[in-house]
mmCIF file of C-alpha atoms and ligand atoms in Angstrom:
data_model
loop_
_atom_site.group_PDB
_atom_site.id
_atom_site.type_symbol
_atom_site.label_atom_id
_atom_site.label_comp_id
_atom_site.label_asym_id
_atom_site.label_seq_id
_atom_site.Cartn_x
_atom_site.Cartn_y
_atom_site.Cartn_z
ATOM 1 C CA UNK A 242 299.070 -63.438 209.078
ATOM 2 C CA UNK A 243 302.392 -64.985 210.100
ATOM 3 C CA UNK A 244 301.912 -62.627 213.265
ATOM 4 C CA UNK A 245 298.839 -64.615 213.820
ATOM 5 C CA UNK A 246 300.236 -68.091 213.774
ATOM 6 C CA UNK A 247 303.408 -66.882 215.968
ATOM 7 C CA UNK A 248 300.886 -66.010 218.291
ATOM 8 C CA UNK A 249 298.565 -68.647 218.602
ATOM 9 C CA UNK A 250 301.376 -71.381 218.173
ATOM 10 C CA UNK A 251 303.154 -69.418 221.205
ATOM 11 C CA UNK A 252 300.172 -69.340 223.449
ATOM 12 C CA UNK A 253 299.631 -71.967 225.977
ATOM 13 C CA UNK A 254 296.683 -74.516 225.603
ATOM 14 C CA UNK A 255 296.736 -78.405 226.336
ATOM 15 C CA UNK A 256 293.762 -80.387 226.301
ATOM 16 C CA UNK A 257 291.137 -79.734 228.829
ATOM 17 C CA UNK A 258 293.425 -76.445 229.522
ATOM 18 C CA UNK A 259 292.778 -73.951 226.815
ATOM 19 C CA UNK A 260 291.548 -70.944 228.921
ATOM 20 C CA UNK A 261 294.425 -68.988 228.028
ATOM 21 C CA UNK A 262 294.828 -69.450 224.038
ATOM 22 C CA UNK A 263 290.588 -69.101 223.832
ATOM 23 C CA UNK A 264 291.513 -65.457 225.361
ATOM 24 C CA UNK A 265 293.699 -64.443 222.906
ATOM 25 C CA UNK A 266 291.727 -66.109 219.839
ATOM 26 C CA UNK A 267 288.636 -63.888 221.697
ATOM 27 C CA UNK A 268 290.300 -61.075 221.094
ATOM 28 C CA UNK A 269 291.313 -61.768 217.746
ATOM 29 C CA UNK A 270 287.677 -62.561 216.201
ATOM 30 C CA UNK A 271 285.920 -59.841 218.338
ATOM 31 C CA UNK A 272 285.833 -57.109 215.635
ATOM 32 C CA UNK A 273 284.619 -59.138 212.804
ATOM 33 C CA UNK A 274 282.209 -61.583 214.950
ATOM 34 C CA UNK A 275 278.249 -61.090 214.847
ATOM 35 C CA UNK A 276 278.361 -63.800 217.908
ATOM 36 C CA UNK A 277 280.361 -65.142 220.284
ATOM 37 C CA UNK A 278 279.880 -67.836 222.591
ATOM 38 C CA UNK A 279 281.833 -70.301 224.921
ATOM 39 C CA UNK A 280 279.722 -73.026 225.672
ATOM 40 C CA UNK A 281 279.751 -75.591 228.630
ATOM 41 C CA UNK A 282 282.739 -77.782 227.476
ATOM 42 C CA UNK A 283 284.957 -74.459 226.809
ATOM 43 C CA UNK A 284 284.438 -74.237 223.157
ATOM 44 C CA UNK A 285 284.334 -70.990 221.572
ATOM 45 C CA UNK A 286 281.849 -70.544 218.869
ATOM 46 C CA UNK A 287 281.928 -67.349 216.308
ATOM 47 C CA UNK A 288 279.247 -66.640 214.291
ATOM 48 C CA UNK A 289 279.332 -64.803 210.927
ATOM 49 C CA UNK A 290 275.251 -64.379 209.852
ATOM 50 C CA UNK A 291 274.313 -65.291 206.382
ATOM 51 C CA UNK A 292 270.872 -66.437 204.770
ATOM 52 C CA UNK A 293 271.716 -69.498 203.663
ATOM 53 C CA UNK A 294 271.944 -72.817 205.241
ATOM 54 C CA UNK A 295 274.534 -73.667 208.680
ATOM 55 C CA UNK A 296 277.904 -74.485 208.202
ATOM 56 C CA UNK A 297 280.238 -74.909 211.129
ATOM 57 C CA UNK A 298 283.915 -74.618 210.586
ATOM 58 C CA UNK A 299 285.861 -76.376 212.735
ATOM 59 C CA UNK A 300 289.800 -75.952 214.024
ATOM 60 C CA UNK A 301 290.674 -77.406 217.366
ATOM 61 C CA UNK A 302 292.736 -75.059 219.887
ATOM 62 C CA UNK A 303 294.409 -77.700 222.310
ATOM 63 C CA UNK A 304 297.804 -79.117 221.557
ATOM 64 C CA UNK A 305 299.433 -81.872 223.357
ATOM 65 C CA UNK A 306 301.097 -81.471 226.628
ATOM 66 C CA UNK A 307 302.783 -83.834 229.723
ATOM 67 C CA UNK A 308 300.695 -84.477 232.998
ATOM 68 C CA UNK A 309 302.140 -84.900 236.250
ATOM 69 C CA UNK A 310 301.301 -87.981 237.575
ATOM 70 C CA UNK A 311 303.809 -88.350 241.060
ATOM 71 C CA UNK A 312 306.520 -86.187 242.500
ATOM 72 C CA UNK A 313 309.232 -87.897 243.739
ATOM 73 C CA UNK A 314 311.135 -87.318 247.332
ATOM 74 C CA UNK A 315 314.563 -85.468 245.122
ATOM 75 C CA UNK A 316 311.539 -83.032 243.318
ATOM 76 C CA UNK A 317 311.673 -84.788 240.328
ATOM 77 C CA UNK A 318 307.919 -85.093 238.197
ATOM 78 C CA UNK A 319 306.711 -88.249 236.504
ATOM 79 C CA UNK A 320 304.354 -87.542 233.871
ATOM 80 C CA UNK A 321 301.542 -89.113 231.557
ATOM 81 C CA UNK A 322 300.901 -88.277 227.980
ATOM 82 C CA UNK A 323 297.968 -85.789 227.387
ATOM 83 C CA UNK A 324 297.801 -87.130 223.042
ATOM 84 C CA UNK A 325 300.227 -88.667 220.977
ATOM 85 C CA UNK A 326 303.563 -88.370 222.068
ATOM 86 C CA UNK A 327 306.753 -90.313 221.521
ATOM 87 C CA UNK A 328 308.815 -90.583 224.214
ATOM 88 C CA UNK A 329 312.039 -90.166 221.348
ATOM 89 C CA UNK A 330 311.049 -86.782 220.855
ATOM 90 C CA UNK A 331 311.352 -86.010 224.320
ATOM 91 C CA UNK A 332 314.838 -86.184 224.952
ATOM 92 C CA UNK A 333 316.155 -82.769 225.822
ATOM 93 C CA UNK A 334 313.180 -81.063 225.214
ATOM 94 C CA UNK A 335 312.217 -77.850 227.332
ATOM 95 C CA UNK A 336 309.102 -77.746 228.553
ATOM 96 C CA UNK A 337 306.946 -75.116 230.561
ATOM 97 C CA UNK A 338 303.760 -75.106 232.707
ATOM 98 C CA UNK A 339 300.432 -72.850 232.974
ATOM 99 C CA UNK A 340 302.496 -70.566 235.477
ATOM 100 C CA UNK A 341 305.691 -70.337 233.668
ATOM 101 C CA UNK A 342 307.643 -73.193 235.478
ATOM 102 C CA UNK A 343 309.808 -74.685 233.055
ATOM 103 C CA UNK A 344 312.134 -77.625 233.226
ATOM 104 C CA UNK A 345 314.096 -80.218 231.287
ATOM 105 C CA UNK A 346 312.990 -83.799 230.637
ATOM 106 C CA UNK A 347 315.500 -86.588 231.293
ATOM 107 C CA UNK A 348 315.290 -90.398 231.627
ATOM 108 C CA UNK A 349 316.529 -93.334 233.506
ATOM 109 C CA UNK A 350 319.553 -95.430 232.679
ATOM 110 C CA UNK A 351 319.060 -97.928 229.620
ATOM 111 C CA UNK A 352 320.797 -100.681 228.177
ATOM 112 C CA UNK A 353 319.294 -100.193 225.179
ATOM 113 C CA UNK A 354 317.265 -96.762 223.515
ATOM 114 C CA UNK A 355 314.913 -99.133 222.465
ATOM 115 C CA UNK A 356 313.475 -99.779 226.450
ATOM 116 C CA UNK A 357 312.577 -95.453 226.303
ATOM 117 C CA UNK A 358 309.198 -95.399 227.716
ATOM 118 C CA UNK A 359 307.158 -92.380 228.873
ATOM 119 C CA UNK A 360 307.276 -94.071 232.619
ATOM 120 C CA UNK A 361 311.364 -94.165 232.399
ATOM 121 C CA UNK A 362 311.142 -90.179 231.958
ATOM 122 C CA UNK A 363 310.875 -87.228 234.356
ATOM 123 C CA UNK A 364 310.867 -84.028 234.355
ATOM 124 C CA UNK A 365 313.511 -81.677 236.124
ATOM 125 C CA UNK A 366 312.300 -78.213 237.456
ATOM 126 C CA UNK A 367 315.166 -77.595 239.254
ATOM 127 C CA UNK A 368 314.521 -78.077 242.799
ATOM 128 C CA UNK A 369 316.205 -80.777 245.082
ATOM 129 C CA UNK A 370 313.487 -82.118 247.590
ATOM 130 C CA UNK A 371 309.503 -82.810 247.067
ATOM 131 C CA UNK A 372 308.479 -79.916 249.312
ATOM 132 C CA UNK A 373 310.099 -77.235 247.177
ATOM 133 C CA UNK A 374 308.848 -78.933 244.151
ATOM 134 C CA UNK A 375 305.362 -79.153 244.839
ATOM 135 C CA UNK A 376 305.662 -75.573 246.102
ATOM 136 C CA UNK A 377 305.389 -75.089 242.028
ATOM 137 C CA UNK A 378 303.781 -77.877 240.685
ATOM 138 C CA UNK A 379 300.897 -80.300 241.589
ATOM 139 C CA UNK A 380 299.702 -83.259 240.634
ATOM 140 C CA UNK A 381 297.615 -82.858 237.598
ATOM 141 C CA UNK A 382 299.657 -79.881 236.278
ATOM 142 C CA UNK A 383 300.264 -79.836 232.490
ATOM 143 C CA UNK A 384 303.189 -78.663 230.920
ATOM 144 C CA UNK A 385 303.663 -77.968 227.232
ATOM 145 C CA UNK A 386 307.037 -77.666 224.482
ATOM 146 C CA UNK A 387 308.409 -74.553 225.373
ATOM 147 C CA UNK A 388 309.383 -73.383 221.736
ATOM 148 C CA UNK A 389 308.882 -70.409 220.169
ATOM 149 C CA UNK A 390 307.954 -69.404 216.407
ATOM 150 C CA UNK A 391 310.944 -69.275 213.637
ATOM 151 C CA UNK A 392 309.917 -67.842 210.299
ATOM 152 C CA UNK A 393 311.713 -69.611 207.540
ATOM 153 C CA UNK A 394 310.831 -67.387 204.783
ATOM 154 C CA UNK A 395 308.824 -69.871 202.779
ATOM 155 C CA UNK A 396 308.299 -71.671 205.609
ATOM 156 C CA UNK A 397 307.230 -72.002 209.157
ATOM 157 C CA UNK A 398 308.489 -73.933 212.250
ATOM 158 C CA UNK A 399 306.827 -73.988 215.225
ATOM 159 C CA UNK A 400 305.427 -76.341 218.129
ATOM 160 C CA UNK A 401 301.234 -76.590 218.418
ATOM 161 C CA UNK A 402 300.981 -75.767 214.456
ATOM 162 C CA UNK A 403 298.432 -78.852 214.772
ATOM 163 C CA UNK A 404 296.241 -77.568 215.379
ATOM 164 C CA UNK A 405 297.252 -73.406 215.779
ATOM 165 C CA UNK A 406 297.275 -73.128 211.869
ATOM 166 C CA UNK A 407 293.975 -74.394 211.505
ATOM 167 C CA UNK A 408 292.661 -71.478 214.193
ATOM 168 C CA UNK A 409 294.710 -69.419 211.931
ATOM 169 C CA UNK A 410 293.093 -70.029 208.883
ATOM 170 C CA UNK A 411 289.751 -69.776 210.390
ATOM 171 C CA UNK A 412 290.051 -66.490 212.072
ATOM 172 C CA UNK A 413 291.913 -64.831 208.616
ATOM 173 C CA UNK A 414 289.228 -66.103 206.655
ATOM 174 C CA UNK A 415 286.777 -64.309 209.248
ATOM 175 C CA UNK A 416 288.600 -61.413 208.837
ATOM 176 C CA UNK A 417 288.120 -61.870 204.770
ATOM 177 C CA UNK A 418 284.475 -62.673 204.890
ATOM 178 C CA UNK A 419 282.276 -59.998 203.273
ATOM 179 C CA UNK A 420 278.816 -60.850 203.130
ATOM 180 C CA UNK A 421 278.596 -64.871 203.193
ATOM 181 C CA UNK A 422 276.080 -66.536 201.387
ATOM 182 C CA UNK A 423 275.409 -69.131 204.361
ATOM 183 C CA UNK A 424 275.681 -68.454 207.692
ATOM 184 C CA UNK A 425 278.677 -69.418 209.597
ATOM 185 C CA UNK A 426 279.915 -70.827 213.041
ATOM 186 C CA UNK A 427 283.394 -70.812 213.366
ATOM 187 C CA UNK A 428 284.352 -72.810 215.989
ATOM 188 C CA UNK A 429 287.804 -73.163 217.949
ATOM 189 C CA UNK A 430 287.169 -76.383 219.622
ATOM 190 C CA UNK A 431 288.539 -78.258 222.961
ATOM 191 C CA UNK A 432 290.067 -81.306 223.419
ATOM 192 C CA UNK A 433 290.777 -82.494 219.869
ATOM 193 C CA UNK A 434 293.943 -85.083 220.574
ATOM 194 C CA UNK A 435 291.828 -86.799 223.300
ATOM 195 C CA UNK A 436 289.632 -88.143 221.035
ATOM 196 C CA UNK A 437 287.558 -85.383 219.232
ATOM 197 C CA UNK A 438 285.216 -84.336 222.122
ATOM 198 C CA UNK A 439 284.619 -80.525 221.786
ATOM 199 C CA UNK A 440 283.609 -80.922 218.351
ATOM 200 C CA UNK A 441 281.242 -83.659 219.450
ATOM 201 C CA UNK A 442 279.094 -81.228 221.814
ATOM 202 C CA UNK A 443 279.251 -78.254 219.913
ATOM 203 C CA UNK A 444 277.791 -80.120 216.871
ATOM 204 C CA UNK A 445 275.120 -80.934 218.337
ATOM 205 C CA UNK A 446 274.213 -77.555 220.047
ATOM 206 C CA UNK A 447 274.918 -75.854 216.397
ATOM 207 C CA UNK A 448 273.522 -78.954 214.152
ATOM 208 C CA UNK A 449 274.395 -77.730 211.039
ATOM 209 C CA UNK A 450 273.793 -78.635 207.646
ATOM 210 C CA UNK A 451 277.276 -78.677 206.212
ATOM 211 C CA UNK A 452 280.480 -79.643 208.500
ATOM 212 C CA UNK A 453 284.191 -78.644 207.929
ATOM 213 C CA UNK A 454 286.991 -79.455 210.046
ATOM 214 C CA UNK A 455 290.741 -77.293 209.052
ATOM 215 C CA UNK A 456 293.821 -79.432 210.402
ATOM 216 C CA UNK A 457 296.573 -80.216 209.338
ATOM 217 C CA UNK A 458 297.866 -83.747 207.921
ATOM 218 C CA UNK A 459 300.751 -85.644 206.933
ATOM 219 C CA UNK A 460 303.205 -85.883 204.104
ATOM 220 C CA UNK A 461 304.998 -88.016 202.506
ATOM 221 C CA UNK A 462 307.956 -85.913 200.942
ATOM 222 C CA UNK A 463 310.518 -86.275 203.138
ATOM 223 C CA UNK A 464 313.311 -88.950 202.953
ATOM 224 C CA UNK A 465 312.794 -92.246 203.255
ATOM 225 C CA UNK A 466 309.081 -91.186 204.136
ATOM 226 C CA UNK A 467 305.969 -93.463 204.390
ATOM 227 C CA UNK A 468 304.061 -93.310 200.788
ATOM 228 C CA UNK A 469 301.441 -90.674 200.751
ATOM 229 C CA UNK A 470 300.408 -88.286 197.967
ATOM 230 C CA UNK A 471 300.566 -84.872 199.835
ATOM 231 C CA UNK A 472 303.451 -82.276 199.707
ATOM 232 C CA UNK A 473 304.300 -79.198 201.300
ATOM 233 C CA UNK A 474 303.653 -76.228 199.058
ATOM 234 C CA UNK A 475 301.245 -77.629 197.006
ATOM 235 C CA UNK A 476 298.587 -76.043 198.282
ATOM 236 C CA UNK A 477 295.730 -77.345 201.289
ATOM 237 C CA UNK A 478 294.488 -80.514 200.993
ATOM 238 C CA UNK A 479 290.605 -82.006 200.062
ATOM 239 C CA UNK A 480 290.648 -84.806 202.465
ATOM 240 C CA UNK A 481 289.331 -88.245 200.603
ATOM 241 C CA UNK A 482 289.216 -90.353 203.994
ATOM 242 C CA UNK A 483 290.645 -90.994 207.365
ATOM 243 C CA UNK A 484 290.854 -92.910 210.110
ATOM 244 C CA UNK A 485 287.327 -91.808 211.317
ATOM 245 C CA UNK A 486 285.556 -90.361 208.246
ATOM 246 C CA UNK A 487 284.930 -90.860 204.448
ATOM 247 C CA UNK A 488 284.106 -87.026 203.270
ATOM 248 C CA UNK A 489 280.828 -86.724 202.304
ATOM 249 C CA UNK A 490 280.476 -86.676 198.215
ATOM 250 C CA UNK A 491 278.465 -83.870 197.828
ATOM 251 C CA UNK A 492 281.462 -81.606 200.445
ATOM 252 C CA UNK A 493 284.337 -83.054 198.594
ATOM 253 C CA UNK A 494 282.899 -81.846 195.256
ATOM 254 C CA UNK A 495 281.981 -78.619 196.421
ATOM 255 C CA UNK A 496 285.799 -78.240 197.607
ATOM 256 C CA UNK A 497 287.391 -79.845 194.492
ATOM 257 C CA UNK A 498 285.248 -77.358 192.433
ATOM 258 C CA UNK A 499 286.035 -74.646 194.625
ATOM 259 C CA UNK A 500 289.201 -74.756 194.058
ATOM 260 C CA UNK A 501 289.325 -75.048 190.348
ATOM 261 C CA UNK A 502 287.012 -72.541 189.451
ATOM 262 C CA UNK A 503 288.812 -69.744 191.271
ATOM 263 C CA UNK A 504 292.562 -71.719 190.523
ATOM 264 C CA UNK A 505 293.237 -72.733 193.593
ATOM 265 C CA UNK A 506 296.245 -75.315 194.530
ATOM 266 C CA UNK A 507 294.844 -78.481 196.087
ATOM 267 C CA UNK A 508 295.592 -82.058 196.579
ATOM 268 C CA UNK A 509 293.723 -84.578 197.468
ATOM 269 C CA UNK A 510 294.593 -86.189 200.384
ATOM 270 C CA UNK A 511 293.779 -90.498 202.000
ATOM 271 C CA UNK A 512 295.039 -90.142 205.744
ATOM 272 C CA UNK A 513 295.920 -93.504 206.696
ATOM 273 C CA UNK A 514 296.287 -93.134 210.311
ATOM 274 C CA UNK A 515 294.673 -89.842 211.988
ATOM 275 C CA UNK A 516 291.086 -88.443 212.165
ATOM 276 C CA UNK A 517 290.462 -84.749 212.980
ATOM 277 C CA UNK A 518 287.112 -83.067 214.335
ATOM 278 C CA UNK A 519 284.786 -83.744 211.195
ATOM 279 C CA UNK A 520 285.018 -87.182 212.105
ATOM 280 C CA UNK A 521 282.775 -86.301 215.362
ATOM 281 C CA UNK A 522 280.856 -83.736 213.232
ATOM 282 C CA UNK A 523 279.618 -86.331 210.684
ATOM 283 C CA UNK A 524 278.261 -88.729 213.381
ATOM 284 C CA UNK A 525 275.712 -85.920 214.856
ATOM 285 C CA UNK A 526 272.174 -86.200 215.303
ATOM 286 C CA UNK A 527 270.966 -87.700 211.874
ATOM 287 C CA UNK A 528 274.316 -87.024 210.112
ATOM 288 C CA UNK A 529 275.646 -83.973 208.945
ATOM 289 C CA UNK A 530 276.908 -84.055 205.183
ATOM 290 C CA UNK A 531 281.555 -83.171 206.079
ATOM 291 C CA UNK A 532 284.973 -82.691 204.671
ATOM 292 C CA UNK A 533 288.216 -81.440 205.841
ATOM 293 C CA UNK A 534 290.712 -79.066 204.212
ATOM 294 C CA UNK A 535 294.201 -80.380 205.989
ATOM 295 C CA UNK A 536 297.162 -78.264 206.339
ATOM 296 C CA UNK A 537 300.199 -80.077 204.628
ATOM 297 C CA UNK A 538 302.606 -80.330 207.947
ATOM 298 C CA UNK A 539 305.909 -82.375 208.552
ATOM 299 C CA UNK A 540 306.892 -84.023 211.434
ATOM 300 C CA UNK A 541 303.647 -83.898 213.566
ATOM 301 C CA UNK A 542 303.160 -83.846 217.073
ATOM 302 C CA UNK A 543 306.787 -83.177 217.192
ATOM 303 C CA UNK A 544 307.955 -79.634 218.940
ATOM 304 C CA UNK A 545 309.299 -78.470 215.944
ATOM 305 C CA UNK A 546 306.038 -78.752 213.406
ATOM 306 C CA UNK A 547 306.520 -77.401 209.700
ATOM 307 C CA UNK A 548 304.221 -76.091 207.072
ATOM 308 C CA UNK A 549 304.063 -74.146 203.934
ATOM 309 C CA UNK A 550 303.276 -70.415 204.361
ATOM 310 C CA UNK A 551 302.222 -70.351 200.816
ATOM 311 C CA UNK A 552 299.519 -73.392 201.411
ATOM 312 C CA UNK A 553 298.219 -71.583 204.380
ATOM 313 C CA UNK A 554 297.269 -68.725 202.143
ATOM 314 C CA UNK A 555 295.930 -70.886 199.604
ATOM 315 C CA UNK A 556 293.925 -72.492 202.376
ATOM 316 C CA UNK A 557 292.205 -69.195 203.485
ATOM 317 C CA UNK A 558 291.416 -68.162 199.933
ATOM 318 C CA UNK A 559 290.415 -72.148 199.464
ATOM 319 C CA UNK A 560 287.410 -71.488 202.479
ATOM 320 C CA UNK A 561 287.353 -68.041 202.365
ATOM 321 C CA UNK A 562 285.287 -69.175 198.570
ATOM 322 C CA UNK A 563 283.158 -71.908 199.759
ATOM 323 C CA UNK A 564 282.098 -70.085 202.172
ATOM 324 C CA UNK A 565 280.600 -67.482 199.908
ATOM 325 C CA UNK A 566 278.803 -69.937 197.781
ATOM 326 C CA UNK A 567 275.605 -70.475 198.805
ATOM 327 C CA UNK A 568 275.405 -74.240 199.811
ATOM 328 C CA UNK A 569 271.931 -76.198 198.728
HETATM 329 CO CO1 LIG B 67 297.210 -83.676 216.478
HETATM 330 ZN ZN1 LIG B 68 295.107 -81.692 214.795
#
């Protein structure tokens, strides 16, 4: 499985560009799917049949990425933000475009670090007039970390684990799935860190009767961290409430006992700031009854994302089981 996530966290997919990671998730479902589908937005939906009632699992494909917004006379590219990034993070970083143009991100001069702003920053490709830039590069282009999997042993490091895990999880547990008792649609959805939209659409083409959404989600065990009750390697979390839902009762307790009938590892998890796909899910048609089991995952959004190999595990056995237990 770590093959998996090396993969998918290595493949190339910002927001409103995930062409090229849906390809390689394609390939990875095809032997186990009944279904597939991409629908209009660029969502790919996988179904498993079952008798029972619809559930759609969701795990969103696109991570962030840098937009070029101008190219400047010396070649150099001013960007925009495609989801949450700070521009501290930035600062040396590496990265690469859709065609394998990389470059180096540097800034103007500062009196003080505190004045760092996305519009003080460019991004270096290497080329010394506009002409030979935009040879490479147009306006609109979106380039991505250029990192590449480490395996830690217990644990993982790796850019575009949020939300790359998630997918993950979702196509192992595929893999897993005997005969479900419900039946499933598995869906890698688009544009998650622009606001939640492919999960919006492909709701409401599914409209199911149970939603889950598989993301990751802060901690707070690191030093000097903001409070928060979630570790790594304490297995997935059963998401209480975020920024943009309160899990449905009936979803959290069929998680919670889930989990401790078949002795799973779980914590529960209050998300102060953050939402993830159910949060679009929930809101469909008349309301569709939604949870989310999060991925513990330090330093998020960052190039150099970390989770627990032993929580994604427990995660897959975690869904892998509520999946099989026909939902009422
Ligand atoms: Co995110
Ligand atoms: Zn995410």
């Amino acid at each position: 499985m770590k093959e998996l996530i090396k993969e998918l966290t290595e493949a190339y997919g910002p927001s409103g560009r995930e062409d090229s990671v849906r390809d390689t998730l394609k390939c990875m479902v095809e032997p186990y799917a009944d279904e597939i589908d991409v629908d209009k937005m660029g969502n790919l939906i996988v179904r498993k049949e079952g008798p029972g009632k619809k559930i759609m699992v969701a795990a969103h494909m696109d991570e962030l990425g840098l937009m070029v917004t101008f190219i400047d006379e010396n070649g150099f590219l001013r960007f925009s933000n495609i989801g949450g990034i700070s521009p501290y993070i930035l600062l040396g970083e590496r990265v690469v475009f859709h065609n394998g143009v990389k470059g180096t991100i540097g800034c103007e001069k500062l009196d003080n670090i505190k004045d760092l702003k996305l519009s003080k920053m460019y991004i270096d490709i290497g080329f010394s007039d506009k002409k030979e830039a935009e040879g490479k590069v147009k306006i609109g282009d979106v380039a991505v970390y250029q990192r590449s999997f480490s395996d830690l042993g217990g644990r993982i490091l790796a850019k575009a684990l949020d939300d790359r895990v998630g997918c993950a999880v979702l196509v192992q547990t595929l893999k897993e799935l005997e005969k479900p008792a419900n039946d499933i649609y598995f869906v890698f959805t688009v544009q998650e860190e622009v606001g939640v939209r492919g999960a919006r659409t492909s709701a409401y083409k599914i409209n199911p009767d149970l939603g889950l959404a598989v993301d990751v989600t802060r901690t707070g065990d690191t030093p000097e961290s903001e409070t928060m009750a979630v570790s790594l390697g304490k297995g997935p979390t059963v998401k209480v409430k975020d920024t943009l839902i309160i899990t449905h009762p009936k979803v959290k307790k069929l998680m919670v006992d889930t989990a401790e009938k078949n002795n799973i590892s779980y914590q529960l998890e209050v998300l102060e700031r953050g939402g993830t796909d159910s949060g679009a899910i929930h809101l469909t048609r008349e309301g569709v009854p939604s949870g989310v089991m999060s991925i513990p995952c330090r330093y998020i959004h960052t190039p150099s994302e970390m989770v627990d190999f032993g929580d994604v595990q427990e995660g897959v056995k975690l869904l892998k089981n509520i999946l099989h237990k026909k939902v009422t």
